[in-house]
JSON list of C-alpha atoms in Angstrom, two decimals:
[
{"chain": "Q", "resi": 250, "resn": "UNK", "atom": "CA", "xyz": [16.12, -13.54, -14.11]},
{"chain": "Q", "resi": 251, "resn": "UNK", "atom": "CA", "xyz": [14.62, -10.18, -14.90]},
{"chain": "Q", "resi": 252, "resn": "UNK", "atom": "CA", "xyz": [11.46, -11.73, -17.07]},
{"chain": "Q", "resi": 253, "resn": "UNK", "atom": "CA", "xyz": [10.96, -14.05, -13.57]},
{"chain": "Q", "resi": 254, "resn": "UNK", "atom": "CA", "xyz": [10.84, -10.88, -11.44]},
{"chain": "Q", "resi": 255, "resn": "UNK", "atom": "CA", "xyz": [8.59, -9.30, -14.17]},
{"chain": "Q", "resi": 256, "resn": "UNK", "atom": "CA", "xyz": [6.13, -11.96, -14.04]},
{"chain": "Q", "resi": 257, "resn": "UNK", "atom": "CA", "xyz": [6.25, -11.95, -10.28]},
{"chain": "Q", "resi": 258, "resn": "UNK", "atom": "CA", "xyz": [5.79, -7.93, -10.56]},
{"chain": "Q", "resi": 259, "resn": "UNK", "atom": "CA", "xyz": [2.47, -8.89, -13.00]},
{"chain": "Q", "resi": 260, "resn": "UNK", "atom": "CA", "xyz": [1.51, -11.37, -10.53]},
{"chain": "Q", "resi": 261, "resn": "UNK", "atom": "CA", "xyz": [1.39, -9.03, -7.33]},
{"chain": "Q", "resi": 262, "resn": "UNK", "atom": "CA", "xyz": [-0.20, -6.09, -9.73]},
{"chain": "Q", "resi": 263, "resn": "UNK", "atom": "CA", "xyz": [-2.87, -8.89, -10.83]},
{"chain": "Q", "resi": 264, "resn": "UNK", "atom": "CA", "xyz": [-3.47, -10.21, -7.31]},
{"chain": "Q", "resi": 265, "resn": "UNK", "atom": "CA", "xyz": [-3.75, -6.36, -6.23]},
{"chain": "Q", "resi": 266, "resn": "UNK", "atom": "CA", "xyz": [-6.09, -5.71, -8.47]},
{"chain": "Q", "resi": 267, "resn": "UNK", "atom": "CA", "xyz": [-8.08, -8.71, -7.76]},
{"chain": "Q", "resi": 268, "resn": "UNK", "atom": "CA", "xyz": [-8.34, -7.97, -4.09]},
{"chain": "Q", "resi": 269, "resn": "UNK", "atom": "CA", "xyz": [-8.92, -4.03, -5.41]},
{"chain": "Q", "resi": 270, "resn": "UNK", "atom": "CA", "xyz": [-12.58, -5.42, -7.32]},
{"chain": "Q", "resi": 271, "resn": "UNK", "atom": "CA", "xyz": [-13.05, -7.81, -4.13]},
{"chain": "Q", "resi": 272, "resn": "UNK", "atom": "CA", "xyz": [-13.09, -5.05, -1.13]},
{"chain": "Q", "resi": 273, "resn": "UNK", "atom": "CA", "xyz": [-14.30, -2.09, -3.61]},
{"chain": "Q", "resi": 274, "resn": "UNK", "atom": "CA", "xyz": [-17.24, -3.08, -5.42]},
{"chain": "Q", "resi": 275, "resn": "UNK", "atom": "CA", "xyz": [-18.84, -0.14, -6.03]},
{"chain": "Q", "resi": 276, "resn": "UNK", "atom": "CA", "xyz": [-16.51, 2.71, -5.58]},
{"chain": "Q", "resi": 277, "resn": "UNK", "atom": "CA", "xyz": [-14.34, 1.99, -8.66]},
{"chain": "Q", "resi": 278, "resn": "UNK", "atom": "CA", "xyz": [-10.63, 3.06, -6.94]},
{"chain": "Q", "resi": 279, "resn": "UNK", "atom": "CA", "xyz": [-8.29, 3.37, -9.16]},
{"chain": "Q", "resi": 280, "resn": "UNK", "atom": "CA", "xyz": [-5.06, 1.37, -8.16]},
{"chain": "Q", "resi": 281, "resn": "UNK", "atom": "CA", "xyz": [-3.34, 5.17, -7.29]},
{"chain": "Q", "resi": 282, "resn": "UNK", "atom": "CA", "xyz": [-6.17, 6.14, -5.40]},
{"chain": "Q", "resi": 283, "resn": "UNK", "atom": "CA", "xyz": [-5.77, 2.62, -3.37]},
{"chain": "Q", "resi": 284, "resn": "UNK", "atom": "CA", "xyz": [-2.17, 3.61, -2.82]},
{"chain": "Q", "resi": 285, "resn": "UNK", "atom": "CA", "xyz": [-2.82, 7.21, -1.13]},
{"chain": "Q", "resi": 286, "resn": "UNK", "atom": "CA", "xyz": [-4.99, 5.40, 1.27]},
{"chain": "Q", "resi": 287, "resn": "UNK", "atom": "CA", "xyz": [-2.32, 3.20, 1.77]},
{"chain": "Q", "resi": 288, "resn": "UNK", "atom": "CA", "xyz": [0.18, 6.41, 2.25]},
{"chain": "Q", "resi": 289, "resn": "UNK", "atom": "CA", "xyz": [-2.41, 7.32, 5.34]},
{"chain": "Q", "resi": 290, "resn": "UNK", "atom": "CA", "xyz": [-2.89, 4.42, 6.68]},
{"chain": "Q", "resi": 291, "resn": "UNK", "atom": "CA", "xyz": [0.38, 3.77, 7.09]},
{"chain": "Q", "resi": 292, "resn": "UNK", "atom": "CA", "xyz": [1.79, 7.46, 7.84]},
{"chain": "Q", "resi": 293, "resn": "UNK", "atom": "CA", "xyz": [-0.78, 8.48, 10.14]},
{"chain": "Q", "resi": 294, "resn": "UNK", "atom": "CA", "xyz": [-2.14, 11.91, 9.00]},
{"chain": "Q", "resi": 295, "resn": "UNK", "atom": "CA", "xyz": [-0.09, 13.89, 7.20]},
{"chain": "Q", "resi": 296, "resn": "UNK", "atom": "CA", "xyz": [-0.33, 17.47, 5.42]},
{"chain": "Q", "resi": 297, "resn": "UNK", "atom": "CA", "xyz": [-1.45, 17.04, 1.35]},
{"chain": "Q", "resi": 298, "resn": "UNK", "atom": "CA", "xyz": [2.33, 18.05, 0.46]},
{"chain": "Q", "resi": 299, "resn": "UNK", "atom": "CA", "xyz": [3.73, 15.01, 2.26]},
{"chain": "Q", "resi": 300, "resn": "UNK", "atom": "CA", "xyz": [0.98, 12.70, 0.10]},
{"chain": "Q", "resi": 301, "resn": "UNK", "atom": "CA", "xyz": [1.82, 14.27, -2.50]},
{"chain": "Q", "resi": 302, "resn": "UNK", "atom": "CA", "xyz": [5.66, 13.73, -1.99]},
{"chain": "Q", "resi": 303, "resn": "UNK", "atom": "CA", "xyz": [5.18, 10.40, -0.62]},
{"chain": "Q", "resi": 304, "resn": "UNK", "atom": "CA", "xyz": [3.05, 9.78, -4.08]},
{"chain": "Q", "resi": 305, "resn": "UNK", "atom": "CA", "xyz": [5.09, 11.16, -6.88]},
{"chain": "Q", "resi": 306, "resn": "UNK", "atom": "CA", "xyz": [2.70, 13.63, -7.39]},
{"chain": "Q", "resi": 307, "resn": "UNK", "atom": "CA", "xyz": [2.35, 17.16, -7.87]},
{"chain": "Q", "resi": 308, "resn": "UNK", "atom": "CA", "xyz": [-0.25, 19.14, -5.01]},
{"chain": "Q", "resi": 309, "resn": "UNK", "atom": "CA", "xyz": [-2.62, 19.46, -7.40]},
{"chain": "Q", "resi": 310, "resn": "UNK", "atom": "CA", "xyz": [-2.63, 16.14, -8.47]},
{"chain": "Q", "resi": 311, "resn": "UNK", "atom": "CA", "xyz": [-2.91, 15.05, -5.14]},
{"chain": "Q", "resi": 312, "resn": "UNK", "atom": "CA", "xyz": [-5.41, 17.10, -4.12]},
{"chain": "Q", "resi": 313, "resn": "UNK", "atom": "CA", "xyz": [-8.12, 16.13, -7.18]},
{"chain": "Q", "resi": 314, "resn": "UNK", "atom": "CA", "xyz": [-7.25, 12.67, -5.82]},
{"chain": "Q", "resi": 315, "resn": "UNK", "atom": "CA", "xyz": [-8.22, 13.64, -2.02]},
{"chain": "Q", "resi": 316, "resn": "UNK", "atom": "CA", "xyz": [-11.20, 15.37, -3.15]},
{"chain": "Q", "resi": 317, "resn": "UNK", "atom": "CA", "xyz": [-12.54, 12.09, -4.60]},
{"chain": "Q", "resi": 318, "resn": "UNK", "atom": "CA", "xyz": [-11.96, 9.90, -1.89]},
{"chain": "Q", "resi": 319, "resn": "UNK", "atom": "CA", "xyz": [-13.49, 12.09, 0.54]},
{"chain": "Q", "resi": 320, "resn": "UNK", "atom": "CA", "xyz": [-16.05, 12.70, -1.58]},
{"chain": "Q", "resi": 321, "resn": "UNK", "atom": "CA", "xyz": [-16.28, 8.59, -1.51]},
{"chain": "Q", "resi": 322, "resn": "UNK", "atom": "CA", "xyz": [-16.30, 8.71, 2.32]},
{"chain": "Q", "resi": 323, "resn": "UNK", "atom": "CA", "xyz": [-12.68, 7.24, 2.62]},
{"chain": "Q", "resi": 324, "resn": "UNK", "atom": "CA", "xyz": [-10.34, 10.35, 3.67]},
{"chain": "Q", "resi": 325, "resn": "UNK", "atom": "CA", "xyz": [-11.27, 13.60, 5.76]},
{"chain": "Q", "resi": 326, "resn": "UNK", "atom": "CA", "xyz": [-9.46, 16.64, 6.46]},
{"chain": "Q", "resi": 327, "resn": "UNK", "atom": "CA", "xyz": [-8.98, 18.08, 10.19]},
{"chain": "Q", "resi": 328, "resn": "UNK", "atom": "CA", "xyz": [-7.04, 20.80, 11.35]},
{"chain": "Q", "resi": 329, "resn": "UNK", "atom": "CA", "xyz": [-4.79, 19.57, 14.78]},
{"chain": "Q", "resi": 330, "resn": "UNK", "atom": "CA", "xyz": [-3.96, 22.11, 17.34]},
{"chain": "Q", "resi": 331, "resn": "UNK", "atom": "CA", "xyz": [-0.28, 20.21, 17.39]},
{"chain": "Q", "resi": 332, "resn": "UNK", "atom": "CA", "xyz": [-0.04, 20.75, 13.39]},
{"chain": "Q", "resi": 333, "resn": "UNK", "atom": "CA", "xyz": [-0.64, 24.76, 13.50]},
{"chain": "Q", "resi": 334, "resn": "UNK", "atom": "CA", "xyz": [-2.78, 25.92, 10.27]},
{"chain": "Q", "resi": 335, "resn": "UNK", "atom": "CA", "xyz": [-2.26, 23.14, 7.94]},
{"chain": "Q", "resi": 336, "resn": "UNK", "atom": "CA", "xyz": [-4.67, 20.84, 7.38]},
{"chain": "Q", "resi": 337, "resn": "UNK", "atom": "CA", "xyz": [-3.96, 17.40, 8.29]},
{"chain": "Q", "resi": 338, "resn": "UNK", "atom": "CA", "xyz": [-5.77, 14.07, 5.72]},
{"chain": "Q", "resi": 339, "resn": "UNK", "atom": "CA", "xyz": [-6.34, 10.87, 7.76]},
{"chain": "Q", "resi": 340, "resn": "UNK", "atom": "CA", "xyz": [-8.30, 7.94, 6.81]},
{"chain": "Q", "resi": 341, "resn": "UNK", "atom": "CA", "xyz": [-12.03, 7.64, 7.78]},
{"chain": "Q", "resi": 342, "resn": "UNK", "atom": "CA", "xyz": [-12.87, 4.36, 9.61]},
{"chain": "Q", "resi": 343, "resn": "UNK", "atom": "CA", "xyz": [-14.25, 3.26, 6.06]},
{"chain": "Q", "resi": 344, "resn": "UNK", "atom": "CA", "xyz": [-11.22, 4.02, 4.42]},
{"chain": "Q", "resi": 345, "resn": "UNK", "atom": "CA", "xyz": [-9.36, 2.24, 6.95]},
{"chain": "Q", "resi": 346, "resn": "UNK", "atom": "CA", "xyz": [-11.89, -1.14, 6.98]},
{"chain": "Q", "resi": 347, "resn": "UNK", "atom": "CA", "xyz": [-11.29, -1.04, 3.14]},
{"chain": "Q", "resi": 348, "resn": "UNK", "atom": "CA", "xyz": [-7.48, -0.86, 3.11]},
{"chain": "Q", "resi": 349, "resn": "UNK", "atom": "CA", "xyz": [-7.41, -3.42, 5.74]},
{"chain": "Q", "resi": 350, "resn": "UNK", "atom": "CA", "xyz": [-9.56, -5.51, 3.68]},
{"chain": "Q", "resi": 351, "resn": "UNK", "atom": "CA", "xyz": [-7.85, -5.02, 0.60]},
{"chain": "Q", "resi": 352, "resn": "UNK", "atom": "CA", "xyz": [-4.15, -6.13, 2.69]},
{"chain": "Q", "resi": 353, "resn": "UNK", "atom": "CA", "xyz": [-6.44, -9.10, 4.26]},
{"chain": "Q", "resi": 354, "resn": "UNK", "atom": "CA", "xyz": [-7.86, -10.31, 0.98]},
{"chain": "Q", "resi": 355, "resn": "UNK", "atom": "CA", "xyz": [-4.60, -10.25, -0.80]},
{"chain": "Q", "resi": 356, "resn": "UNK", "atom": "CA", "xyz": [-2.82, -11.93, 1.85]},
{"chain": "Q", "resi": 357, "resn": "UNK", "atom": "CA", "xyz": [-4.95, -14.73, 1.59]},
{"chain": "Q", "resi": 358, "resn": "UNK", "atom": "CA", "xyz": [-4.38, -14.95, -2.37]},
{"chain": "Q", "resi": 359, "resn": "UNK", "atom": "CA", "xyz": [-0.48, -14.96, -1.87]},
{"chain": "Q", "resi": 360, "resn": "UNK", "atom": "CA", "xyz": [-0.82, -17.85, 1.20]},
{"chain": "Q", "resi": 361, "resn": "UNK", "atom": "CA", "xyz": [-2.50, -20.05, -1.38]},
{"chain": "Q", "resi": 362, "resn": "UNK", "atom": "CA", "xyz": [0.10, -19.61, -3.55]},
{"chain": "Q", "resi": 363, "resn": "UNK", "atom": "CA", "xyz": [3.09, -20.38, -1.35]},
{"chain": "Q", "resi": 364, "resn": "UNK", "atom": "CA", "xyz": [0.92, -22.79, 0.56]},
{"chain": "Q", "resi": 365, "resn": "UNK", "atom": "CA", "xyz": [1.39, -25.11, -2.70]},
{"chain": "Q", "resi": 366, "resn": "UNK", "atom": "CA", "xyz": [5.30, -24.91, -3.21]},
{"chain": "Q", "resi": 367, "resn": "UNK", "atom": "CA", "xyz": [7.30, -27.39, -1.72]},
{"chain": "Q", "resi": 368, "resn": "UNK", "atom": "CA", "xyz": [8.80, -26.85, 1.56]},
{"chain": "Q", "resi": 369, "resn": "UNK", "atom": "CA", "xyz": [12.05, -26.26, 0.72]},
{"chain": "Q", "resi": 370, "resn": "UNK", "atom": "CA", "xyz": [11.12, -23.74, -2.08]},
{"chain": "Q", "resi": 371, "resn": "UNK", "atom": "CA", "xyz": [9.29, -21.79, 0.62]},
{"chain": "Q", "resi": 372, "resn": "UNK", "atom": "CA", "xyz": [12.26, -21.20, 2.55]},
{"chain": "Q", "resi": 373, "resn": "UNK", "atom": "CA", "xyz": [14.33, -19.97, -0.55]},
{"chain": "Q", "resi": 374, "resn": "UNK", "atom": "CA", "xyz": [11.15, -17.57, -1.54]},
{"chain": "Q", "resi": 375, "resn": "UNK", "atom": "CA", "xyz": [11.42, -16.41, 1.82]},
{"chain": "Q", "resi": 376, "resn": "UNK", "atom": "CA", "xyz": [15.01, -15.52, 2.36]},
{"chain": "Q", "resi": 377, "resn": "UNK", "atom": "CA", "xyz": [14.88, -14.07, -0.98]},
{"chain": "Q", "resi": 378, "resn": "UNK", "atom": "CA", "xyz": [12.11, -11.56, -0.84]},
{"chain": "Q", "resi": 379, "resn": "UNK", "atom": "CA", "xyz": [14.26, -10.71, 2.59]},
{"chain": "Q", "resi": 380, "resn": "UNK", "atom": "CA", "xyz": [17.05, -10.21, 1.00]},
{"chain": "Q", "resi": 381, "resn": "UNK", "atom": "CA", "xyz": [15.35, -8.24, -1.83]},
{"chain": "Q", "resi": 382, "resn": "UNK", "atom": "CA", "xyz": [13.80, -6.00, 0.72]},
{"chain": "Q", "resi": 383, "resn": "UNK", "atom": "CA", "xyz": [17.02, -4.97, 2.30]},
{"chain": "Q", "resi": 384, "resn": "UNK", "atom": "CA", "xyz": [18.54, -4.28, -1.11]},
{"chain": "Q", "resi": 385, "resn": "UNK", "atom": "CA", "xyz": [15.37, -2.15, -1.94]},
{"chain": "Q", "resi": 386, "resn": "UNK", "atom": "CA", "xyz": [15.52, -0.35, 1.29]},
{"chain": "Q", "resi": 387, "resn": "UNK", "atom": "CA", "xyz": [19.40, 0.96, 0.98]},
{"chain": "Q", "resi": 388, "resn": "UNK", "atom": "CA", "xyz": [20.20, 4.29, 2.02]},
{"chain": "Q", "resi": 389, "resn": "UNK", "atom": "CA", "xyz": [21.90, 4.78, -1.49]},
{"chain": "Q", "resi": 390, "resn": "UNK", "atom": "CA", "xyz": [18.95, 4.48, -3.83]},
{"chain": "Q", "resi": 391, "resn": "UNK", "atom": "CA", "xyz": [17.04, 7.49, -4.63]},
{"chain": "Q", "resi": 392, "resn": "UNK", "atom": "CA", "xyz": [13.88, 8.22, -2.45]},
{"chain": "Q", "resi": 393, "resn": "UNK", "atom": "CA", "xyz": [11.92, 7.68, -5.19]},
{"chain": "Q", "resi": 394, "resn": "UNK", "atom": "CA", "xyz": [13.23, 4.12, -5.61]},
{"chain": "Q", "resi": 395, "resn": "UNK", "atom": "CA", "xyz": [13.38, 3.08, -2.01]},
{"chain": "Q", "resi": 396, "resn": "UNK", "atom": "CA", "xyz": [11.14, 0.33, -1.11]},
{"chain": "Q", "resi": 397, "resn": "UNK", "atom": "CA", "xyz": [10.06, 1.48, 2.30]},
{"chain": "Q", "resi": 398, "resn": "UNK", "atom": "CA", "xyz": [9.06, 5.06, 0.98]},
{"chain": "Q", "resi": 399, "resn": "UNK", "atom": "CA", "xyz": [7.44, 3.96, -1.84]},
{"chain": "Q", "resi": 400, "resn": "UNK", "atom": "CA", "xyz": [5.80, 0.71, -1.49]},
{"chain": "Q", "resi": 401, "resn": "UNK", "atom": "CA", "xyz": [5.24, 0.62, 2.58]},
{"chain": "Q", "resi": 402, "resn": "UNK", "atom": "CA", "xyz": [2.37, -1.73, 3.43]},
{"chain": "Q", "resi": 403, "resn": "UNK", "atom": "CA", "xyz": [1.13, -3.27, 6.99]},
{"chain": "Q", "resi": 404, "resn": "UNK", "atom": "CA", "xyz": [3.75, -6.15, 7.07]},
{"chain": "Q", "resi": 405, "resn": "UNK", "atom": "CA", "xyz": [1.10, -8.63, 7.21]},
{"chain": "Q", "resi": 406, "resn": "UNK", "atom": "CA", "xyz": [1.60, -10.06, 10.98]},
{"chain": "Q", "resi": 407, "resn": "UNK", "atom": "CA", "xyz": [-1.70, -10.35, 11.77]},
{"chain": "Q", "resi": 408, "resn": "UNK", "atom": "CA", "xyz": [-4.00, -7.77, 13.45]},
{"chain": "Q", "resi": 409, "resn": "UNK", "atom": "CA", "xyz": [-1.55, -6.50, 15.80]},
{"chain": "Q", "resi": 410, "resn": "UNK", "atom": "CA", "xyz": [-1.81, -2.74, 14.08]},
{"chain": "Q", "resi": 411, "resn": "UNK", "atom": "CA", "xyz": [2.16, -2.90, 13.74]},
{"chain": "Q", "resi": 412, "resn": "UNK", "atom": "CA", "xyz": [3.71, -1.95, 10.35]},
{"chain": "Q", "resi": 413, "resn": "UNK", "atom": "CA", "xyz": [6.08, -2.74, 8.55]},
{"chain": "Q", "resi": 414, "resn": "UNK", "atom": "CA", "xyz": [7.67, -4.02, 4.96]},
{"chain": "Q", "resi": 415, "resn": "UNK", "atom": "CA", "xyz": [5.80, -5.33, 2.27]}
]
C-alpha cells in the first residue's frame, strides 16, 4: 500500500514538473518557487510572514524567493490602506496566467490518465482520493501536515475562479 501511494506521489511530482517545463519555458521556476505562487494565488495577498508560514520557510528565505519572482515579473509588492504599513505580495497578471496554466496543463495530463481506467476503477479512484482528502484535512494533524494548508490548489472545476482541494 505505501509503495502504491509512493508511486502515485512520483507520479503527481513528475506530471508537476512536466506541466512546470510546459507553462515556464524560459523562466526556470523551481518547483518551490511554483508553490509560493500557488500560496498567492490561492490566499489572495498576504504579508511575506504569512508566505513564509504558509511555506515552511524562514522570512528570509522567503523573501530571496519573492525577490526573484518579481524580479521575473510574476509577484509585486503594494502597500493597502486596509493592511496598515505592511506590505502586502499578490500575483501579477503573469504570475497568475502562468499558475493557471500550469493547474490547466496538468489537469489535462491527469484526465488522460483516468480517462483510460475502466469505469468502475474511476469511481473507486474517486471516492478514495475523497476520502484521503478528508483524512489529510483533520483538525488533529499538525499544520504543517494538513492538506488544505499545505498543498491548497484551485480544485480544478473549471474557470469559475472558485477554490478549493487538490
Amino acid at each position: 500500500m505505501i509503495s502504491s501511494l509512493m508511486a502515485a506521489s512520483r507520479l503527481v511530482v513528475a506530471m508537476s514538473a512536466r506541466a512546470l517545463i510546459t507553462v515556464d519555458e524560459t523562466l526556470t521556476l523551481t518547483l518551490p518557487q511554483l508553490r509560493g505562487l500557488v500560496v498567492l494565488d490561492t490566499s489572495g495577498p498576504v504579508p511575506l510572514s504569512a508566505l513564509a508560514r504558509d511555506l515552511g520557510l524562514s522570512t528570509a528565505t522567503a523573501l530571496r524567493m519573492v525577490a526573484r519572482l518579481e524580479s521575473a515579473g510574476l509577484v509585486e509588492g503594494r502597500i493597502e490602506p486596509d493592511a496598515g504599513p505592511e506590505v502586502l505580495l499578490r500575483l501579477t497578471p503573469a504570475g497568475a496566467e502562468l499558475v493557471a496554466g500550469f493547474f490547466a496543463h496538468r489537469r489535462r495530463e491527469i484526465a488522460v490518465l483516468v480517462d483510460r481506467l475502466p469505469a468502475d476503477t474511476r469511481r473507486g479512484l474517486a471516492e478514495g482520493l475523497r476520502a484521503l482528502t478528508a483524512v489529510a484535512d483533520a483538525p488533529d494533524l499538525p499544520t504543517v501536515a494538513r492538506f488544505s494548508d499545505v498543498l491548497a490548489v484551485p480544485d480544478g472545476g473549471g474557470d469559475t475562479g472558485e477554490r478549493g482541494s487538490f
